[in-house]
Amino acid sequence: MTYELYYWTGIQGRGEYVRLALEAAAAPYRDVAREEGDGVIAAVGKQVATPSFAPPFLKDGTLVVGQVAAILLYLGDKLDLAPKDERLRLWTHQIQLTIADFVLEAHDVHHPIGAGQYYEDQKPESLRRAKEFREERVPKFLGWFETILEKNPEGPAHLVGDRLTYADLSIFQAMSGLTYAFPKLMNRLGPNYGKVNAVCADVAELPNIAAYLASERRIAPNENDLFRHYPELDA
Amino acid sequence: MTYELYYWTGIQGRGEYVRLALEAAAAPYRDVAREEGDGVIAAVGKQVATPSFAPPFLKDGTLVVGQVAAILLYLGDKLDLAPKDERLRLWTHQIQLTIADFVLEAHDVHHPIGAGQYYEDQKPESLRRAKEFREERVPKFLGWFETILEKNPEGPAHLVGDRLTYADLSIFQAMSGLTYAFPKLMNRLGPNYGKVNAVCADVAELPNIAAYLASERRIAPNENDLFRHYPELDA
């Protein structure tokens, strides 16, 4: 069965967390809006019994599921990217939800007043929010990821257990975005989080992921995306 | 087994979504910080192998789970507040995640520059963000909840299937907060969402929930909570 991913063209965005899972597992999938245009997202969304509030959503036959964490909860089982053990499966999901919170905060740095207005219309506010993000939130989130790697009874090679899960793929994506958006900050803070960095480096070298990152399917980061490089917000 | 909920005293907050599930099911639980003080949250958090990034978290014997949506995913099965059918179980979770997004946006209205600064230090920014929230976001979210109730093949009495789930409890809590924080807005817009209102009214009349809401365990909404009534942000 070919999975169908519905997400905006032109950015990595939240769709990328789903793409990485599909690519890591070499699962057959269509990135439907890239073939048919963004209009297909609303068109298909209207037809289904379980419409998503926003993209991405995934179709697997007659199942339609939205919200990145819920999609990954589903795909984790299907693609063997989550532990079978019920407690570890739940822990993987909890980590994913925390990554999602982190990514949303990274987005809100450049849109503190609301997603409906341009960055250029909320620059002074973004400067203020960026300061708290850099000084308080990034260290708090990255410190937490480092801590749970230290606490993993199976060792720090993976966020959960001793095998790759979608949480590893997602922390790679979040760190990739963070490094793009805040190069100065990450140059300074990054070395404090050696275990997080090691997980991300390992993910980038997975053969399926390395091939994906080198392909045209991987869109370059840009200033329409969740993570944006505005030099004035970095320090 | 007595569940142990760890969450800040003095507010409903995110802990309330967990409390409502426990109360609806008449599950035995301790609200630990209310007995022992807020310090117990950090103390217990440090001891466990799966520490939460932030409260609430729930202990069930040796299991410790954080993130509201993950807690409810777990409790939904244990307390029979989620469908057995795998697809509907996932759909219930997807709705919960969307409610969580909505609640976070409602919080960020009064903290657009960051949770680390007082509302009084970000009032002009809050006024701007509140306008977009009232005019764009609230109608979009409430419209989505109304739509999925209309689309429920089992009828609009519940968000999922034909029985109570944690999603019904959570939409009740979100609407309760919204009505407290934005009475003028909800007086004007509320009547447009008759099916959502009906679900919330039914939840409030469930015997276990009615008893809880009338008890001292239900803390009154206040201006330390996620939903805050600042008249200048309402319109």
Coordinates of C-alpha atoms in Angstrom, one line a residue:
Chain A
M1 CA 0.0 0.0 0.0
T2 CA 1.3 3.4 -1.0
Y3 CA 1.0 6.0 1.8
E4 CA -0.3 9.5 0.7
L5 CA 1.1 12.5 2.6
Y6 CA -0.7 15.8 2.3
Y7 CA 1.3 18.8 3.2
W8 CA 2.2 22.3 1.8
T9 CA 4.8 22.4 -1.0
G10 CA 7.9 24.5 -0.7
I11 CA 8.8 24.0 2.9
Q12 CA 10.0 21.1 5.2
G13 CA 7.6 22.2 7.8
R14 CA 5.7 19.8 10.0
G15 CA 5.4 17.4 7.0
E16 CA 9.1 16.7 7.3
Y17 CA 8.6 14.7 10.5
V18 CA 6.3 12.3 8.6
R19 CA 8.6 12.3 5.6
L20 CA 11.6 11.3 7.7
A21 CA 9.7 8.3 9.1
L22 CA 8.6 7.2 5.7
E23 CA 12.0 7.7 4.2
A24 CA 13.8 5.9 7.1
A25 CA 11.6 2.9 6.6
A26 CA 11.8 3.1 2.8
A27 CA 8.0 3.0 2.8
P28 CA 6.3 3.7 -0.5
Y29 CA 4.6 7.1 -0.4
R30 CA 3.3 9.9 -2.6
D31 CA 3.8 13.5 -1.5
V32 CA 0.5 14.4 -3.1
A33 CA 0.6 18.2 -3.1
R34 CA 4.0 18.2 -4.8
E35 CA 2.4 16.2 -7.6
E36 CA -1.0 17.9 -7.8
G37 CA -0.5 21.3 -6.1
D38 CA -1.5 22.7 -2.8
G39 CA -5.2 22.9 -3.7
V40 CA -5.5 19.1 -3.3
I41 CA -5.0 19.5 0.5
A42 CA -8.2 21.4 1.0
A43 CA -10.1 19.4 -1.6
V44 CA -9.3 16.0 0.0
G45 CA -9.7 17.4 3.5
K46 CA -13.3 18.3 2.7
Q47 CA -14.2 14.8 1.5
V48 CA -13.0 12.8 4.5
A49 CA -14.9 11.9 7.6
T50 CA -12.0 12.8 9.9
P51 CA -10.7 16.1 8.5
S52 CA -7.5 17.5 10.0
F53 CA -7.6 21.0 11.5
A54 CA -4.4 21.6 9.4
P55 CA -1.9 19.7 7.3
P56 CA 0.0 17.5 7.4
F57 CA -2.4 14.5 7.2
L58 CA -1.7 11.0 6.0
K59 CA -3.9 8.6 4.0
D60 CA -3.4 4.9 4.3
G61 CA -6.1 3.3 2.3
T62 CA -9.3 4.6 3.9
L63 CA -7.6 5.8 7.1
V64 CA -6.9 9.5 7.3
V65 CA -5.0 10.8 10.2
G66 CA -3.7 14.3 11.0
Q67 CA -1.5 15.9 13.7
V68 CA 2.1 15.0 13.4
A69 CA 2.3 13.2 16.7
A70 CA -0.8 11.1 15.9
I71 CA 0.6 10.3 12.5
L72 CA 3.8 9.1 14.0
L73 CA 2.0 7.1 16.6
Y74 CA 0.3 5.3 13.8
L75 CA 3.4 5.0 11.5
G76 CA 5.6 4.0 14.4
D77 CA 3.8 0.7 14.7
K78 CA 3.4 0.2 11.0
L79 CA 7.0 1.0 10.0
D80 CA 8.6 -0.6 13.1
L81 CA 9.9 2.8 14.3
A82 CA 8.5 2.5 17.8
P83 CA 9.0 0.0 20.6
K84 CA 6.5 -2.8 21.0
D85 CA 6.7 -2.5 24.7
E86 CA 3.6 -0.4 25.7
R87 CA 5.4 1.8 28.2
L88 CA 8.3 2.6 25.9
R89 CA 5.8 3.2 23.1
L90 CA 4.1 5.8 25.3
W91 CA 7.4 7.3 26.3
T92 CA 8.4 7.7 22.6
H93 CA 5.1 9.5 22.1
Q94 CA 5.7 11.7 25.1
I95 CA 9.1 12.7 23.7
Q96 CA 7.6 13.4 20.3
L97 CA 5.0 15.7 21.9
T98 CA 7.7 17.6 23.7
I99 CA 9.7 18.0 20.4
A100 CA 6.4 19.4 18.9
D101 CA 6.2 21.9 21.7
F102 CA 9.8 23.0 21.1
V103 CA 9.2 23.4 17.3
L104 CA 6.1 25.5 17.9
E105 CA 8.1 27.8 20.2
A106 CA 10.8 28.1 17.6
H107 CA 8.2 29.2 15.1
D108 CA 6.5 31.6 17.4
V109 CA 9.9 33.4 17.8
H110 CA 9.3 35.0 14.4
H111 CA 5.5 35.2 14.8
P112 CA 4.8 36.2 18.4
I113 CA 1.8 38.3 17.4
G114 CA 0.2 35.7 15.3
A115 CA 0.6 33.6 12.2
G116 CA -1.8 35.8 10.2
Q117 CA 0.7 38.7 10.1
Y118 CA 4.0 39.0 8.3
Y119 CA 7.3 38.8 10.2
E120 CA 8.0 42.3 9.0
D121 CA 5.0 43.6 10.9
Q122 CA 6.1 42.0 14.3
K123 CA 9.9 42.5 14.3
P124 CA 10.3 44.4 17.6
E125 CA 8.1 41.8 19.3
S126 CA 10.2 39.0 17.7
L127 CA 13.4 40.5 19.0
R128 CA 12.0 40.4 22.5
R129 CA 10.6 36.9 22.2
A130 CA 13.9 35.6 20.6
K131 CA 15.9 36.7 23.6
E132 CA 13.8 34.6 26.0
F133 CA 13.9 31.7 23.5
R134 CA 17.7 31.8 23.2
E135 CA 18.4 32.3 26.9
E136 CA 15.7 30.3 28.6
R137 CA 13.8 28.0 26.3
V138 CA 16.5 26.5 24.1
P139 CA 18.8 25.5 27.1
K140 CA 15.8 24.1 28.9
F141 CA 14.6 21.9 26.0
L142 CA 18.1 20.8 25.0
G143 CA 19.0 20.1 28.6
W144 CA 15.9 17.9 28.8
F145 CA 16.8 15.9 25.7
E146 CA 20.4 15.5 27.0
T147 CA 19.1 14.3 30.4
I148 CA 16.7 11.7 29.0
L149 CA 19.6 10.3 26.8
E150 CA 21.7 10.1 30.0
K151 CA 18.9 8.3 31.8
N152 CA 18.2 5.8 29.0
P153 CA 19.0 2.5 30.7
E154 CA 19.9 1.1 27.2
G155 CA 22.5 3.8 26.7
P156 CA 22.6 7.2 25.0
A157 CA 22.7 6.0 21.4
H158 CA 18.9 6.4 21.1
L159 CA 16.2 8.5 22.9
V160 CA 14.3 5.3 23.6
G161 CA 15.6 1.8 24.1
D162 CA 18.4 0.5 21.9
R163 CA 16.9 1.0 18.5
L164 CA 15.9 3.8 16.1
T165 CA 12.5 5.3 16.8
Y166 CA 10.6 8.2 15.2
A167 CA 11.7 10.3 18.2
D168 CA 15.3 10.1 17.0
L169 CA 14.3 11.2 13.6
S170 CA 12.3 14.1 15.0
I171 CA 15.1 15.3 17.2
F172 CA 17.4 15.3 14.2
Q173 CA 14.9 17.4 12.3
A174 CA 14.4 19.9 15.2
M175 CA 18.1 20.3 15.7
S176 CA 18.7 20.7 12.0
G177 CA 16.2 23.5 12.0
L178 CA 17.5 25.1 15.1
T179 CA 21.1 25.1 13.7
Y180 CA 19.8 26.7 10.5
A181 CA 17.8 29.4 12.2
F182 CA 20.2 30.2 15.1
P183 CA 23.8 29.4 13.9
K184 CA 25.5 31.7 16.4
L185 CA 23.5 30.4 19.3
M186 CA 24.1 26.8 18.3
N187 CA 27.8 27.4 17.7
R188 CA 28.0 28.6 21.3
L189 CA 25.5 26.2 23.1
G190 CA 25.6 23.2 20.8
P191 CA 28.8 21.6 22.3
N192 CA 27.0 21.3 25.7
Y193 CA 24.7 18.7 24.3
G194 CA 27.0 16.0 23.1
K195 CA 24.6 13.1 23.4
V196 CA 21.9 14.9 21.4
N197 CA 24.4 15.8 18.7
A198 CA 25.6 12.2 18.5
V199 CA 22.0 10.9 18.0
C200 CA 21.5 13.5 15.3
A201 CA 24.8 12.7 13.5
D202 CA 23.8 9.0 13.6
V203 CA 20.4 9.7 12.0
A204 CA 22.0 11.7 9.2
E205 CA 24.2 8.8 8.4
L206 CA 21.5 6.2 8.2
P207 CA 21.7 5.0 4.6
N208 CA 18.0 5.8 3.8
I209 CA 18.2 9.2 5.5
A210 CA 21.5 10.1 3.9
A211 CA 20.1 9.2 0.5
Y212 CA 16.9 11.3 1.2
L213 CA 18.9 14.3 2.5
A214 CA 21.0 14.2 -0.7
S215 CA 17.9 14.0 -3.0
E216 CA 15.7 16.6 -4.5
R217 CA 12.9 15.5 -2.3
R218 CA 14.6 17.2 0.7
I219 CA 13.7 20.9 0.3
A220 CA 16.2 23.4 1.5
P221 CA 15.3 25.4 4.6
N222 CA 13.9 28.8 3.8
E223 CA 12.2 31.8 5.3
N224 CA 8.7 30.5 4.7
D225 CA 9.4 27.5 6.9
L226 CA 8.9 26.9 10.6
F227 CA 12.6 27.5 11.3
R228 CA 13.8 30.8 9.7
H229 CA 17.2 32.3 9.7
Y230 CA 16.7 36.0 10.5
P231 CA 20.2 37.1 11.6
E232 CA 18.8 39.8 13.9
L233 CA 17.1 37.1 16.0
D234 CA 20.3 35.1 16.5
A235 CA 23.0 36.0 18.9
Chain B
M1 CA -4.4 1.2 42.4
T2 CA -4.5 4.9 43.3
Y3 CA -3.3 7.2 40.5
E4 CA -1.1 10.0 41.5
L5 CA -1.4 13.3 39.6
Y6 CA 1.4 15.8 39.8
Y7 CA 0.5 19.3 38.8
W8 CA 0.8 22.9 40.2
T9 CA -1.6 23.9 42.9
G10 CA -3.8 26.9 42.6
I11 CA -4.9 26.6 39.0
Q12 CA -6.9 24.3 36.8
G13 CA -4.3 24.5 34.1
R14 CA -3.3 21.5 32.0
G15 CA -3.8 19.2 35.0
E16 CA -7.5 19.8 34.7
Y17 CA -7.8 17.7 31.5
V18 CA -6.4 14.7 33.5
R19 CA -8.5 15.5 36.5
L20 CA -11.7 15.5 34.5
A21 CA -10.9 12.0 33.1
L22 CA -10.2 10.6 36.5
E23 CA -13.3 12.3 38.0
A24 CA -15.6 11.2 35.2
A25 CA -14.5 7.6 35.7
A26 CA -14.6 7.9 39.5
A27 CA -11.0 6.6 39.5
P28 CA -9.1 6.8 42.8
Y29 CA -6.4 9.4 42.6
R30 CA -4.3 11.7 44.7
D31 CA -3.6 15.2 43.6
V32 CA -0.2 15.0 45.2
A33 CA 1.0 18.6 45.1
R34 CA -2.2 19.7 46.8
E35 CA -1.3 17.4 49.7
E36 CA 2.4 17.9 49.8
G37 CA 3.1 21.2 48.1
D38 CA 4.5 22.2 44.7
G39 CA 8.0 21.1 45.7
V40 CA 7.1 17.5 45.3
I41 CA 6.7 17.9 41.5
A42 CA 10.4 18.7 41.0
A43 CA 11.5 16.2 43.7
V44 CA 9.6 13.2 42.1
G45 CA 10.5 14.4 38.6
K46 CA 14.2 14.1 39.4
Q47 CA 13.8 10.5 40.6
V48 CA 12.1 8.9 37.7
A49 CA 13.6 7.4 34.5
T50 CA 11.1 9.1 32.3
P51 CA 10.9 12.7 33.6
S52 CA 8.4 15.0 32.1
F53 CA 9.6 18.3 30.5
A54 CA 6.8 20.0 32.5
P55 CA 3.9 19.0 34.7
P56 CA 1.3 17.5 34.6
F57 CA 2.6 14.0 34.9
L58 CA 0.8 10.9 36.2
K59 CA 2.1 8.0 38.2
D60 CA 0.4 4.6 38.0
G61 CA 2.5 2.3 40.1
T62 CA 5.9 2.3 38.4
L63 CA 4.7 4.0 35.2
V64 CA 5.3 7.7 35.0
V65 CA 3.8 9.5 31.9
G66 CA 3.7 13.2 31.1
Q67 CA 2.2 15.4 28.4
V68 CA -1.5 15.7 28.7
A69 CA -2.3 14.0 25.4
A70 CA -0.1 11.1 26.2
I71 CA -1.6 10.8 29.7
L72 CA -5.1 10.7 28.2
L73 CA -4.0 8.2 25.6
Y74 CA -3.0 6.0 28.5
L75 CA -6.0 6.8 30.7
G76 CA -8.5 6.5 27.9
D77 CA -7.8 2.8 27.7
K78 CA -7.6 2.2 31.4
L79 CA -10.7 4.2 32.3
D80 CA -12.8 3.2 29.3
L81 CA -12.8 6.8 28.0
A82 CA -11.6 6.0 24.5
P83 CA -13.0 3.7 21.8
K84 CA -11.6 0.2 21.5
D85 CA -11.6 0.5 17.7
E86 CA -8.0 1.4 16.7
R87 CA -9.1 4.1 14.1
L88 CA -11.5 5.8 16.4
R89 CA -8.9 5.6 19.2
L90 CA -6.5 7.5 17.0
W91 CA -9.1 10.0 15.9
T92 CA -9.9 10.7 19.6
H93 CA -6.2 11.4 20.1
Q94 CA -6.0 13.6 17.1
I95 CA -8.9 15.7 18.4
Q96 CA -7.2 15.9 21.8
L97 CA -4.0 17.2 20.2
T98 CA -6.0 19.9 18.3
I99 CA -7.7 20.9 21.6
A100 CA -4.2 21.2 23.1
D101 CA -3.1 23.5 20.3
F102 CA -6.2 25.7 20.8
V103 CA -5.5 25.9 24.6
L104 CA -1.9 26.9 24.0
E105 CA -3.0 29.7 21.6
A106 CA -5.5 30.9 24.2
H107 CA -2.6 31.1 26.7
D108 CA -0.3 32.8 24.3
V109 CA -2.8 35.6 23.9
H110 CA -1.7 37.0 27.2
H111 CA 1.9 35.9 26.9
P112 CA 2.9 36.5 23.3
I113 CA 6.5 37.6 24.2
G114 CA 7.1 34.6 26.4
A115 CA 6.0 32.8 29.6
G116 CA 9.0 34.2 31.4
Q117 CA 7.7 37.7 31.5
Y118 CA 4.6 39.2 33.3
Y119 CA 1.5 40.0 31.3
E120 CA 1.9 43.6 32.5
D121 CA 5.1 43.7 30.6
Q122 CA 3.6 42.6 27.3
K123 CA 0.2 44.3 27.2
P124 CA 0.4 46.1 23.9
E125 CA 1.6 42.9 22.2
S126 CA -1.2 41.0 23.9
L127 CA -3.8 43.4 22.5
R128 CA -2.6 42.8 19.0
R129 CA -2.4 39.0 19.4
A130 CA -5.9 39.0 21.0
K131 CA -7.4 40.6 18.0
E132 CA -6.2 37.8 15.7
F133 CA -7.2 35.2 18.2
R134 CA -10.7 36.5 18.5
E135 CA -11.2 37.2 14.8
E136 CA -9.4 34.4 13.1
R137 CA -8.4 31.6 15.5
V138 CA -11.4 31.1 17.7
P139 CA -13.8 30.9 14.7
K140 CA -11.4 28.5 12.9
F141 CA -11.1 26.2 15.9
L142 CA -14.7 26.2 17.0
G143 CA -15.8 25.8 13.3
W144 CA -13.7 22.7 13.1
F145 CA -15.1 21.2 16.3
E146 CA -18.7 21.9 15.0
T147 CA -17.8 20.3 11.7
I148 CA -16.5 17.1 13.1
L149 CA -19.6 16.8 15.3
E150 CA -21.7 17.3 12.2
K151 CA -19.6 14.6 10.4
N152 CA -19.8 12.1 13.2
P153 CA -21.6 9.1 11.6
E154 CA -23.0 8.2 15.1
G155 CA -24.5 11.6 15.5
P156 CA -23.4 14.9 17.2
A157 CA -23.9 13.9 20.8
H158 CA -20.2 13.0 21.1
L159 CA -17.0 14.1 19.3
V160 CA -16.2 10.4 18.6
G161 CA -18.6 7.5 18.2
D162 CA -21.7 7.3 20.4
R163 CA -20.1 7.3 23.8
L164 CA -18.3 9.7 26.1
T165 CA -14.5 9.9 25.5
Y166 CA -11.8 12.1 27.0
A167 CA -12.1 14.4 23.9
D168 CA -15.6 15.4 25.1
L169 CA -14.3 16.1 28.6
S170 CA -11.5 18.2 27.1
I171 CA -13.7 20.3 24.8
F172 CA -15.8 21.0 27.8
Q173 CA -12.8 22.3 29.7
A174 CA -11.5 24.3 26.7
M175 CA -14.9 25.9 26.2
S176 CA -15.3 26.6 29.9
G177 CA -12.0 28.4 29.9
L178 CA -12.8 30.3 26.7
T179 CA -16.1 31.5 28.1
Y180 CA -14.4 32.6 31.3
A181 CA -11.6 34.5 29.5
F182 CA -13.6 36.0 26.6
P183 CA -17.3 36.5 27.8
K184 CA -18.1 39.2 25.3
L185 CA -16.7 37.2 22.4
M186 CA -18.4 34.0 23.4
N187 CA -21.7 35.8 24.0
R188 CA -21.5 36.9 20.4
L189 CA -20.0 33.9 18.7
G190 CA -21.1 31.1 21.0
P191 CA -24.5 30.6 19.5
N192 CA -23.0 29.7 16.2
Y193 CA -21.6 26.4 17.6
G194 CA -24.8 24.7 18.9
K195 CA -23.4 21.2 18.7
V196 CA -20.2 22.0 20.6
N197 CA -22.3 23.8 23.3
A198 CA -24.6 20.7 23.5
V199 CA -21.7 18.4 24.1
C200 CA -20.3 20.7 26.8
A201 CA -23.7 21.0 28.5
D202 CA -24.0 17.2 28.6
V203 CA -20.6 16.8 30.1
A204 CA -21.4 19.3 32.8
E205 CA -24.4 17.2 33.7
L206 CA -22.7 13.9 34.0
P207 CA -23.2 12.9 37.6
N208 CA -19.5 12.5 38.4
I209 CA -18.6 15.7 36.6
A210 CA -21.4 17.7 38.2
A211 CA -20.3 16.5 41.6
Y212 CA -16.7 17.4 40.9
L213 CA -17.6 20.9 39.6
A214 CA -19.5 21.5 42.8
S215 CA -16.7 20.3 45.0
E216 CA -13.8 22.1 46.5
R217 CA -11.5 20.1 44.3
R218 CA -12.5 22.2 41.3
I219 CA -10.5 25.4 41.6
A220 CA -12.1 28.6 40.3
P221 CA -10.6 30.1 37.2
N222 CA -8.1 32.9 38.0
E223 CA -5.5 35.1 36.5
N224 CA -2.6 32.7 37.1
D225 CA -4.2 30.1 34.9
L226 CA -4.0 29.3 31.2
F227 CA -7.3 31.1 30.5
R228 CA -7.4 34.5 32.0
H229 CA -10.1 37.2 32.0
Y230 CA -8.4 40.4 31.1
P231 CA -11.3 42.6 29.9
E232 CA -9.1 44.6 27.6
L233 CA -8.4 41.5 25.6
D234 CA -12.1 40.6 25.1
A235 CA -14.4 42.3 22.6

